Coordinates of C-alpha atoms and ligand atoms in Angstrom, one line a residue:
M227 CA 4.5 230.2 49.0
G228 CA 3.2 227.3 51.1
S229 CA 3.8 227.0 54.9
S230 CA 6.9 224.8 54.3
G231 CA 8.4 227.7 52.3
F232 CA 8.3 225.7 49.1
S233 CA 7.1 227.4 46.0
W234 CA 6.7 226.3 42.4
K235 CA 7.4 229.8 41.2
L236 CA 10.7 230.1 39.4
A237 CA 12.8 233.2 39.6
D238 CA 13.1 235.3 36.4
H239 CA 16.4 234.9 34.6
P240 CA 18.2 238.2 34.9
K241 CA 19.1 238.3 31.2
L242 CA 17.1 235.9 29.2
P243 CA 13.6 236.6 27.9
K244 CA 10.5 234.5 28.4
G245 CA 8.2 233.4 25.6
K246 CA 10.7 231.9 23.2
I247 CA 9.7 228.7 21.6
V248 CA 12.3 226.0 22.5
A249 CA 12.6 222.8 20.5
M250 CA 14.1 220.0 22.6
V251 CA 15.3 217.2 20.3
V252 CA 16.7 214.0 21.8
L253 CA 18.5 211.7 19.3
D254 CA 18.2 208.3 21.0
G255 CA 21.4 206.4 21.1
W256 CA 23.6 209.1 19.4
G257 CA 27.0 209.3 21.0
E258 CA 30.3 210.9 20.1
A259 CA 33.2 208.5 19.3
N260 CA 36.3 208.3 17.1
P261 CA 35.5 208.1 13.4
D262 CA 35.9 204.6 12.0
K263 CA 33.9 202.2 9.9
Y264 CA 32.0 200.9 13.0
N265 CA 30.9 204.4 13.9
C266 CA 27.6 204.5 11.9
I267 CA 27.1 208.1 12.7
H268 CA 30.4 208.9 11.1
V269 CA 29.7 206.7 8.1
A270 CA 26.2 208.1 7.5
E271 CA 25.6 211.3 5.8
T272 CA 24.6 213.6 8.6
P273 CA 24.8 217.2 7.3
T274 CA 22.6 218.7 10.0
M275 CA 24.4 217.3 13.0
D276 CA 27.8 218.0 11.3
S277 CA 26.8 221.6 10.7
L278 CA 25.6 222.1 14.3
K279 CA 29.1 221.0 15.4
K280 CA 31.3 222.6 12.8
D281 CA 29.5 225.8 11.9
A282 CA 28.9 226.8 15.5
P283 CA 31.6 225.1 17.7
E284 CA 30.9 227.5 20.5
K285 CA 27.3 226.3 20.6
W286 CA 28.2 222.6 20.7
R287 CA 29.8 220.6 23.4
L288 CA 29.8 217.1 24.9
V289 CA 28.0 216.0 28.1
R290 CA 28.4 212.8 30.1
A291 CA 25.6 210.3 29.7
H292 CA 26.7 207.1 31.5
G293 CA 27.8 205.9 35.0
T294 CA 27.6 208.1 38.0
A295 CA 26.6 211.2 36.0
V296 CA 23.2 209.5 35.5
G297 CA 23.0 207.8 38.9
L298 CA 24.3 204.4 37.9
P299 CA 26.5 202.4 40.3
T300 CA 29.9 202.7 38.5
E301 CA 31.6 204.3 35.5
D302 CA 31.5 200.9 33.8
D303 CA 27.7 201.2 33.5
M304 CA 26.6 202.3 30.1
G305 CA 23.9 204.9 29.8
N306 CA 20.3 204.0 29.0
S307 CA 17.1 205.7 28.1
E308 CA 15.5 205.5 31.5
V309 CA 18.3 207.1 33.4
G310 CA 19.2 209.5 30.5
H311 CA 15.7 210.9 30.2
N312 CA 15.2 211.0 34.0
A313 CA 18.3 213.1 34.2
L314 CA 17.3 215.4 31.3
G315 CA 13.9 216.0 32.7
A316 CA 14.7 216.1 36.4
G317 CA 17.8 218.2 36.4
R318 CA 19.3 216.3 39.2
I319 CA 21.2 213.0 39.6
F320 CA 19.2 210.3 41.5
A321 CA 20.5 207.0 42.7
Q322 CA 18.8 204.8 40.1
G323 CA 17.2 201.4 40.4
A324 CA 20.4 199.5 39.8
K325 CA 22.1 201.2 42.7
L326 CA 19.1 201.1 45.0
V327 CA 18.7 197.4 44.6
D328 CA 22.4 196.9 45.2
F329 CA 22.1 198.8 48.5
A330 CA 19.0 196.9 49.6
L331 CA 20.6 193.5 48.9
A332 CA 24.0 194.3 50.4
S333 CA 22.5 195.7 53.6
G334 CA 19.9 192.9 53.8
K335 CA 17.2 195.6 54.1
I336 CA 15.3 194.1 51.2
Y337 CA 14.3 191.2 53.4
G338 CA 12.9 193.4 56.2
G339 CA 10.7 195.4 53.8
E340 CA 7.0 195.3 53.3
G341 CA 7.3 193.8 49.8
F342 CA 9.4 190.9 50.9
S343 CA 7.1 190.2 53.9
Y344 CA 4.2 190.1 51.5
I345 CA 5.7 187.5 49.1
K346 CA 7.0 185.5 52.1
E347 CA 3.5 184.8 53.2
C348 CA 3.3 182.3 50.4
F349 CA 6.6 180.5 51.1
D350 CA 5.2 177.8 53.3
T351 CA 2.8 176.3 50.8
G352 CA 3.4 178.1 47.5
T353 CA 6.2 178.5 45.0
L354 CA 8.3 181.7 44.6
H355 CA 8.5 182.7 40.9
L356 CA 11.1 185.1 39.7
I357 CA 10.5 186.6 36.2
G358 CA 13.1 188.8 34.5
L359 CA 15.9 189.6 32.2
L360 CA 18.9 187.2 32.5
S361 CA 22.1 189.1 31.9
D362 CA 24.7 191.4 33.5
G363 CA 23.7 194.3 31.2
G364 CA 22.7 196.5 34.1
V365 CA 20.1 198.4 32.1
H366 CA 16.9 196.5 33.2
S367 CA 18.3 193.9 35.7
R368 CA 21.5 192.3 36.8
L369 CA 22.4 188.6 37.1
D370 CA 24.3 189.2 40.4
Q371 CA 21.2 190.7 41.9
L372 CA 19.1 187.6 40.9
Q373 CA 21.8 185.4 42.4
L374 CA 21.7 187.3 45.7
L375 CA 17.9 187.3 45.7
L376 CA 17.8 183.5 45.2
K377 CA 20.2 183.0 48.1
G378 CA 18.4 185.5 50.3
A379 CA 14.9 184.1 49.5
S380 CA 15.9 180.6 50.2
E381 CA 17.6 181.6 53.5
N382 CA 14.4 183.4 54.3
G383 CA 12.1 180.4 53.9
A384 CA 11.4 179.9 50.1
K385 CA 11.3 176.1 49.6
R386 CA 10.2 175.9 46.0
I387 CA 11.6 178.4 43.5
R388 CA 10.9 178.8 39.7
V389 CA 12.9 181.2 37.5
H390 CA 11.3 182.4 34.3
V391 CA 14.2 183.8 32.2
L392 CA 14.2 186.3 29.5
T393 CA 17.3 186.1 27.3
D394 CA 19.0 189.4 26.4
G395 CA 21.5 189.9 23.6
R396 CA 20.6 193.6 23.4
D397 CA 22.5 195.1 26.4
V398 CA 25.1 192.3 26.1
L399 CA 26.6 190.3 23.2
D400 CA 24.3 188.0 21.3
G401 CA 24.8 184.4 22.3
S402 CA 25.8 185.3 25.8
S403 CA 22.5 184.0 27.1
V404 CA 23.9 180.5 27.2
G405 CA 26.6 181.5 29.7
F406 CA 24.2 183.4 31.9
A407 CA 21.8 180.4 31.9
E408 CA 24.7 178.1 32.9
T409 CA 25.6 180.4 35.8
L410 CA 22.0 180.5 36.9
E411 CA 21.6 176.7 36.5
N412 CA 24.7 176.2 38.6
D413 CA 23.3 178.3 41.4
L414 CA 20.0 176.5 41.3
S415 CA 21.7 173.1 41.5
K416 CA 23.5 174.3 44.7
L417 CA 20.1 175.3 46.1
R418 CA 18.8 171.8 45.2
E419 CA 21.7 170.3 47.1
R420 CA 20.4 172.2 50.1
G421 CA 17.0 170.6 49.7
I422 CA 15.4 173.5 47.9
D423 CA 13.3 172.6 44.9
A424 CA 14.7 175.3 42.5
Q425 CA 14.7 175.3 38.7
I426 CA 14.3 177.3 35.5
A427 CA 10.6 177.0 34.5
S428 CA 10.3 178.9 31.3
G429 CA 12.0 181.4 29.0
G430 CA 12.1 183.4 25.8
G431 CA 13.8 186.3 24.2
R432 CA 13.1 189.7 25.7
M433 CA 11.9 191.4 22.5
Y434 CA 9.5 188.5 21.7
V435 CA 8.4 187.5 25.1
T436 CA 7.1 189.7 28.0
M437 CA 9.3 192.8 27.7
D438 CA 7.2 195.1 25.5
R439 CA 6.7 198.7 26.4
Y440 CA 4.4 201.7 26.1
E441 CA 1.2 200.0 25.1
V442 CA -0.5 202.2 22.4
V443 CA -2.4 205.1 23.9
T444 CA -5.7 204.5 22.2
Q445 CA -7.2 208.0 22.1
T446 CA -4.4 209.2 19.8
I447 CA -4.8 206.4 17.3
L448 CA -7.5 205.7 14.8
A449 CA -6.6 202.3 13.3
C450 CA -6.2 200.8 16.7
S451 CA -7.0 197.2 15.9
L452 CA -4.0 196.9 13.6
L453 CA -1.7 197.9 16.4
Q454 CA -2.5 195.6 19.2
N455 CA 0.1 193.0 18.6
D456 CA 2.5 194.5 21.2
W457 CA 0.3 192.8 23.8
D458 CA 1.0 189.5 22.1
V459 CA 4.5 189.9 23.4
V460 CA 3.2 189.9 26.9
K461 CA 0.7 187.2 26.2
R462 CA 3.4 184.8 24.9
G463 CA 5.1 185.3 28.3
W464 CA 1.9 184.8 30.2
D465 CA 1.2 181.6 28.4
A466 CA 4.6 180.2 29.3
Q467 CA 5.0 181.6 32.8
V468 CA 1.5 181.4 34.1
L469 CA -0.2 178.7 32.0
G470 CA 2.9 176.6 31.4
E471 CA 2.2 176.5 27.7
A472 CA 4.6 177.2 24.9
P473 CA 5.4 175.9 21.4
Y474 CA 8.8 174.5 22.6
K475 CA 9.3 172.2 25.5
F476 CA 12.6 171.1 27.0
R477 CA 13.8 169.3 30.1
N478 CA 16.4 171.8 30.9
G479 CA 16.9 175.6 30.5
V480 CA 20.4 175.7 29.2
E481 CA 19.6 173.0 26.7
A482 CA 16.5 174.9 25.6
I483 CA 18.4 178.1 24.9
K484 CA 21.2 176.3 23.0
K485 CA 18.9 174.2 21.0
L486 CA 16.5 177.1 20.1
R487 CA 19.4 179.3 19.0
E488 CA 20.6 176.5 16.8
D489 CA 17.3 175.2 15.4
T490 CA 15.4 178.5 14.9
K491 CA 18.4 180.7 14.2
A492 CA 16.8 183.3 16.4
S493 CA 19.1 185.6 18.3
D494 CA 18.9 185.9 22.1
Q495 CA 16.6 189.0 21.9
Y496 CA 14.0 187.1 19.8
L497 CA 14.2 183.5 21.1
P498 CA 10.7 181.9 21.0
P499 CA 9.0 181.1 24.2
F500 CA 9.7 177.7 25.9
V501 CA 8.7 175.8 29.0
I502 CA 10.6 173.3 31.0
V503 CA 8.7 170.0 31.5
D504 CA 9.1 167.0 33.7
E505 CA 9.6 163.4 32.6
C506 CA 5.8 163.1 32.0
G507 CA 5.9 166.2 29.8
K508 CA 4.2 168.4 32.4
A509 CA 5.3 172.0 32.8
V510 CA 7.4 172.3 36.0
G511 CA 6.5 175.8 37.0
P512 CA 3.1 177.3 36.0
I513 CA 2.0 180.1 38.3
V514 CA -1.0 179.0 40.4
D515 CA -3.1 180.2 43.3
G516 CA -1.1 180.7 46.5
D517 CA 2.2 181.4 44.7
A518 CA 4.4 184.4 45.1
V519 CA 5.7 186.2 42.0
V520 CA 8.5 188.8 41.7
T521 CA 9.4 190.6 38.5
L522 CA 13.1 191.1 39.1
N523 CA 13.8 194.0 36.6
F524 CA 14.4 197.3 38.3
R525 CA 13.8 199.4 35.2
A526 CA 10.2 200.4 34.7
D527 CA 9.2 200.7 31.0
R528 CA 9.3 197.1 30.0
M529 CA 7.8 195.8 33.2
V530 CA 4.6 198.0 33.3
M531 CA 2.6 195.8 30.9
I532 CA 3.4 192.5 32.6
A533 CA 2.8 194.1 35.9
K534 CA -0.7 195.1 34.8
A535 CA -1.4 191.5 33.7
L536 CA -0.2 190.1 37.0
E537 CA -1.9 192.7 39.2
Y538 CA -5.2 193.9 37.7
E539 CA -8.4 192.0 38.4
D540 CA -10.0 193.9 35.5
F541 CA -7.9 193.3 32.4
D542 CA -8.9 193.1 28.8
K543 CA -5.7 193.3 26.8
F544 CA -5.7 189.5 26.1
D545 CA -7.4 186.4 27.4
R546 CA -5.4 185.4 30.5
V547 CA -7.4 182.1 30.7
R548 CA -6.6 181.9 34.3
F549 CA -5.9 184.7 36.8
P550 CA -4.2 183.1 39.7
K551 CA -4.5 184.5 43.2
I552 CA -0.9 185.3 43.9
H553 CA 1.2 187.7 46.0
Y554 CA 2.9 189.7 43.4
A555 CA 5.8 192.3 44.0
G556 CA 7.9 194.2 41.6
M557 CA 11.6 194.6 42.3
L558 CA 10.6 198.3 42.3
Q559 CA 7.4 200.1 41.9
Y560 CA 7.3 200.8 38.2
D561 CA 4.8 203.6 38.0
G562 CA 4.4 206.0 40.9
E563 CA 1.2 207.6 39.5
L564 CA -0.6 204.3 39.0
K565 CA 1.0 202.8 42.1
L566 CA 1.9 199.8 40.0
P567 CA 2.6 197.3 41.3
N568 CA 1.2 197.9 44.8
H569 CA 3.9 195.8 46.4
Y570 CA 7.6 196.1 45.7
L571 CA 10.9 195.0 47.2
V572 CA 12.8 198.2 46.9
S573 CA 11.5 201.8 46.9
P574 CA 12.1 203.5 43.6
P575 CA 14.1 206.8 43.3
E576 CA 11.8 209.6 44.3
I577 CA 12.2 211.8 41.2
E578 CA 10.0 214.7 42.2
R579 CA 9.9 218.4 41.2
T580 CA 10.9 217.6 37.6
S581 CA 11.4 220.4 35.1
G582 CA 8.1 219.5 33.4
E583 CA 6.2 220.1 36.5
Y584 CA 7.9 223.4 37.2
L585 CA 7.3 224.6 33.7
V586 CA 3.5 224.1 33.9
H587 CA 3.5 226.0 37.2
N588 CA 5.3 228.8 35.5
G589 CA 3.0 229.2 32.4
V590 CA 5.1 227.2 29.9
C591 CA 3.0 225.0 27.6
T592 CA 4.6 221.8 26.3
F593 CA 4.2 219.5 23.4
A594 CA 5.9 216.1 23.5
C595 CA 6.0 213.5 20.8
S596 CA 7.7 210.3 19.7
E597 CA 6.7 207.0 18.2
T598 CA 5.4 204.2 20.5
V599 CA 8.8 202.6 21.2
K600 CA 10.1 205.9 22.6
F601 CA 6.9 207.7 23.5
G602 CA 7.3 207.1 27.2
H603 CA 10.9 208.4 27.1
V604 CA 9.8 212.0 26.5
T605 CA 6.8 211.8 28.7
F606 CA 7.0 209.1 31.4
F607 CA 10.8 209.0 31.9
W608 CA 11.1 212.8 31.4
N609 CA 8.6 213.3 34.1
G610 CA 10.3 211.1 36.7
N611 CA 8.6 207.8 35.8
R612 CA 5.1 209.3 36.1
S613 CA 2.4 208.7 33.6
G614 CA -0.1 211.3 32.4
Y615 CA -0.1 215.0 32.3
F616 CA 0.7 217.5 35.0
N617 CA -1.8 219.8 33.5
S618 CA -3.8 218.6 30.5
E619 CA -4.7 222.2 29.6
M620 CA -1.1 223.1 29.1
E621 CA 0.4 219.9 27.7
E622 CA -0.1 217.8 24.7
Y623 CA 1.6 214.4 24.3
V624 CA 1.3 212.7 20.9
E625 CA 2.2 209.1 20.2
I626 CA 2.8 208.0 16.7
P627 CA 2.3 204.3 16.4
S628 CA 5.5 202.4 15.7
D629 CA 5.7 199.6 13.2
S630 CA 5.0 196.4 15.0
G631 CA 5.9 192.8 14.4
I632 CA 9.2 193.7 12.7
T633 CA 12.8 194.3 13.7
F634 CA 13.7 197.9 13.0
N635 CA 16.6 197.2 10.6
V636 CA 13.8 196.3 8.2
E637 CA 12.4 199.9 8.4
P638 CA 15.4 201.9 9.6
K639 CA 13.7 205.2 8.9
M640 CA 11.1 204.4 11.4
K641 CA 8.7 207.3 12.1
A642 CA 11.3 210.0 12.3
L643 CA 9.8 212.1 9.6
E644 CA 6.3 211.9 11.0
I645 CA 7.6 212.9 14.5
A646 CA 9.5 215.8 12.9
E647 CA 6.3 216.9 11.1
K648 CA 4.3 216.8 14.3
A649 CA 7.0 218.9 16.0
R650 CA 7.0 221.3 13.2
D651 CA 3.3 221.8 13.3
A652 CA 3.4 222.3 17.0
I653 CA 6.1 224.9 16.7
L654 CA 4.3 226.8 13.9
S655 CA 1.1 226.7 15.8
R656 CA 2.8 228.9 18.4
K657 CA 0.6 227.2 21.1
F658 CA 3.6 225.7 22.9
H659 CA 6.8 227.1 24.4
Q660 CA 8.5 223.8 24.6
V661 CA 8.3 221.2 21.8
R662 CA 10.1 218.0 22.8
V663 CA 10.7 215.0 20.7
N664 CA 12.7 211.8 20.7
L665 CA 14.1 210.5 17.4
P666 CA 14.6 206.8 17.9
N667 CA 16.4 205.6 14.9
S668 CA 20.1 205.4 15.9
D669 CA 19.2 203.5 19.1
M670 CA 16.5 201.1 17.9
V671 CA 18.3 200.1 14.7
G672 CA 21.7 200.1 16.5
H673 CA 20.3 197.4 18.9
T674 CA 19.7 195.1 15.9
G675 CA 23.4 195.0 15.2
D676 CA 22.8 195.6 11.5
I677 CA 25.5 198.0 10.6
E678 CA 24.2 198.9 7.1
A679 CA 20.7 199.6 8.4
T680 CA 22.1 201.6 11.3
V681 CA 23.8 203.9 8.8
V682 CA 20.5 204.5 7.1
A683 CA 18.9 205.0 10.5
C684 CA 21.4 207.7 11.5
K685 CA 20.9 209.5 8.2
A686 CA 17.1 209.4 8.8
A687 CA 17.4 210.9 12.2
D688 CA 19.7 213.6 11.0
E689 CA 17.2 214.4 8.2
A690 CA 14.4 214.7 10.7
V691 CA 16.2 217.5 12.6
K692 CA 16.4 219.9 9.7
T693 CA 15.8 219.7 6.0
D694 CA 18.8 219.8 3.7
S695 CA 19.2 223.4 2.8
Y696 CA 20.0 222.6 -0.8
D697 CA 16.8 220.7 -1.3
L698 CA 14.3 223.5 -1.8
M699 CA 11.4 221.1 -2.6
K700 CA 11.4 219.6 0.9
A701 CA 8.9 220.7 3.5
L702 CA 10.0 222.4 6.6
I703 CA 10.8 220.4 9.7
I704 CA 11.9 221.0 13.3
L705 CA 14.9 223.4 13.0
D706 CA 13.4 225.1 10.0
A707 CA 10.3 225.8 11.9
I708 CA 12.3 227.2 14.8
E709 CA 14.0 229.5 12.3
Q710 CA 10.6 230.7 11.2
V711 CA 9.2 231.5 14.6
G712 CA 12.4 233.0 15.9
G713 CA 12.9 230.2 18.4
I714 CA 15.7 228.3 20.1
Y715 CA 16.8 224.7 19.5
V716 CA 18.5 222.3 21.9
V717 CA 19.6 219.1 20.2
T718 CA 21.1 216.4 22.3
A719 CA 21.0 212.6 23.0
D720 CA 20.3 210.3 25.9
H721 CA 23.3 207.9 25.6
G722 CA 25.5 206.4 22.9
N723 CA 24.7 203.4 20.7
A724 CA 25.2 203.8 16.9
E725 CA 28.6 205.5 17.2
D726 CA 30.2 202.2 18.1
M727 CA 28.9 198.9 16.8
V728 CA 31.8 196.6 17.6
K729 CA 33.1 195.2 20.9
R730 CA 36.6 196.4 21.5
N731 CA 39.6 195.5 23.6
K732 CA 41.2 197.9 26.1
T733 CA 43.2 199.7 23.4
G734 CA 40.1 200.2 21.3
Q735 CA 40.8 197.5 18.7
P736 CA 37.8 195.5 17.5
L737 CA 37.6 192.1 19.2
L738 CA 37.4 189.0 17.0
D739 CA 35.5 185.8 17.9
K740 CA 37.0 182.4 17.6
N741 CA 36.1 182.3 13.9
G742 CA 37.9 185.6 13.3
K743 CA 34.7 187.6 12.9
I744 CA 34.2 190.9 14.6
Q745 CA 31.8 190.9 17.6
I746 CA 28.9 193.1 16.9
L747 CA 27.9 195.4 19.7
T748 CA 24.2 195.7 20.0
S749 CA 24.3 197.6 23.3
H750 CA 24.6 201.2 24.4
T751 CA 28.0 202.6 25.1
L752 CA 30.0 204.6 27.6
Q753 CA 30.4 207.5 25.2
P754 CA 29.5 211.1 25.9
V755 CA 26.7 212.8 23.8
P756 CA 26.6 216.1 22.0
I757 CA 24.5 219.1 22.9
A758 CA 24.0 221.9 20.5
I759 CA 22.1 225.1 21.3
G760 CA 21.2 227.7 18.8
G761 CA 18.5 229.4 16.7
P762 CA 17.5 232.9 16.0
G763 CA 15.8 233.3 19.4
L764 CA 19.0 232.7 21.3
A765 CA 20.3 235.8 22.9
P766 CA 23.6 236.7 21.3
G767 CA 25.6 236.6 24.5
V768 CA 24.7 233.0 25.4
R769 CA 27.7 230.7 25.5
Y770 CA 28.8 227.6 27.4
R771 CA 30.3 228.1 30.8
T772 CA 33.8 226.8 31.1
D773 CA 33.4 225.9 34.8
V774 CA 31.2 222.8 34.2
P775 CA 33.7 220.7 32.3
D776 CA 32.2 217.5 33.7
G777 CA 28.6 218.5 32.7
G778 CA 26.2 215.7 32.1
L779 CA 22.6 215.1 31.1
A780 CA 21.4 216.4 34.5
N781 CA 22.8 219.8 33.6
V782 CA 20.4 220.2 30.7
A783 CA 17.2 220.9 32.6
A784 CA 18.6 224.1 34.2
T785 CA 19.9 225.1 30.9
V786 CA 16.5 224.7 29.2
M787 CA 14.8 226.6 32.1
N788 CA 17.2 229.5 31.4
L789 CA 16.2 229.4 27.7
H790 CA 12.6 229.7 28.8
G791 CA 13.6 232.8 30.8
F792 CA 13.8 231.3 34.3
E793 CA 16.5 230.5 36.8
A794 CA 16.5 226.8 37.8
P795 CA 15.7 225.8 41.4
S796 CA 18.8 226.0 43.6
D797 CA 19.2 222.2 44.0
Y798 CA 19.2 221.5 40.3
E799 CA 22.5 220.7 38.7
P800 CA 24.1 223.9 37.3
T801 CA 23.2 225.3 34.0
L802 CA 25.6 224.8 31.1
I803 CA 25.2 228.3 29.8
E804 CA 26.0 231.9 30.8
V805 CA 25.1 235.2 29.2
V806 CA 28.0 237.6 28.5
D807 CA 27.4 241.2 27.6
N808 CA 28.7 241.8 24.1
Ligands
2PG1131 O1 15.5 198.7 24.5 C1 15.7 198.9 25.7 O2 14.9 198.6 26.6 C2 17.0 199.6 26.1 C3 18.1 198.6 26.1 O3 17.9 197.6 27.0 O4 17.2 200.7 25.3 P1 16.8 202.2 25.7 O5 17.4 202.4 27.1 O6 17.4 203.1 24.6 O7 15.3 202.2 25.7
MN1132 MN1 17.7 205.7 24.6
MN1133 MN1 18.5 201.6 23.5

């Protein structure tokens, strides 16, 4: 015990043994909702998940995965991977980025902070650039925060402002980008009336421009050169935002979005990059020496790559052509371990003492795996937005390269089976006590809005959990391996998505658009998610407590610590289980 009285040592659980192998399976975007034809999980054949629920109802329950249960401002905030995995890994509820930025803006504290002072140094002679996701989705950013920041920055001396917008259509309805751009344009015109030179300077769809995530970790991959095109996403943004170059040029941001949707038939998420030009055809807002830049998303994963491009002197991921001398700040600091970026407007939640860190201090070895698009979820987010290992001797993180350059409805099976096989091998090796995976299908394909493909995706995720017991030719995967080693499984999800693919009115009826067509919901949901615990290694007296009816994702960490034979730290959210003597 240190002088402060703090100790990493966890108390022994009075009844549960140590040394069991625990498989921790997170089905991304797998919520529980009423069965109907827009519930792709219901429509899909999902024998494994059905049996976990029906054959062992006492080992299955629902937990909350949205709103205040995961540190978001209100109960109207849908869950997302960042807050979901943060809660799963950290075992406590932290006020998350969305909420912290709300506080900082409402109190005005944001303008007194180090980050704002730093960018303010450029206001006299330089331009303030704001780059970020333009929607009210509340997963990565929020329009009202951008509006407040524009107002606050101009009141605090910004004279020339350029906004580089990334259109959404993933956390909000496709097509809604036009309305958001109109709202922004309206605000900017009010600023112009007050003598501030403010306009939209560039744009593009979030999935095609700038907001890529989890660059491929090279040491785990052999055929690396094939996989570099995720940096192209960031480069397209760089070219438009910094160099003022893009294949499409317009005089006005709203017109750009409308026209590109029409002409290219691209959805909001995949809009090609564009720049706004003046009457001579010159880009109105390239980023140059002496400018200030703020990336306005609060969520980390999809800002880390652009932050590196803006911040690092040494950078070889693509040719930046020019590396302007700017004052750059993130809305938040996106990676606490890398201290990236160095300057930020709002301090991120301090998610410390996560379960992963406790476990390595208590002799539990961990294996974590997913494919690129979700790799950071079971590592970086799980560990409190911290990259790297706590102890490289005791942990192994494996990233399976995702398909790149396609939308996932084209390959809805994704790498689920490969992830499951890696998990199986890790379980059978008996080298690890926790084997943690994220199966991405229901989320990634759900976001495309392609209902048929999402049904295939849900089936694929279900198949990756356990082989169909009637198919004797199939190789073992996760739960089969747990069966073989006498282990324990915990199968859960981080938030809903595929269980509801249509926008509904207050009474739950699908909403129709003006042409009488249903409005496809590409976003996450407000639904709870299942958690199923079982396996031959589970002590017979383990059952769900009845006194945590409002249990949420943050209650899972203490539960898993129990399954490893430990009591959770006293400030963790309570465990979901108890052990009764039979
Ligand atoms: O794709 C993403 O960035 C979000 C949705 O905006 O999904 P998830 O939280 O599941 O990663
Ligand atoms: Mn997710
Ligand atoms: Mn998602």
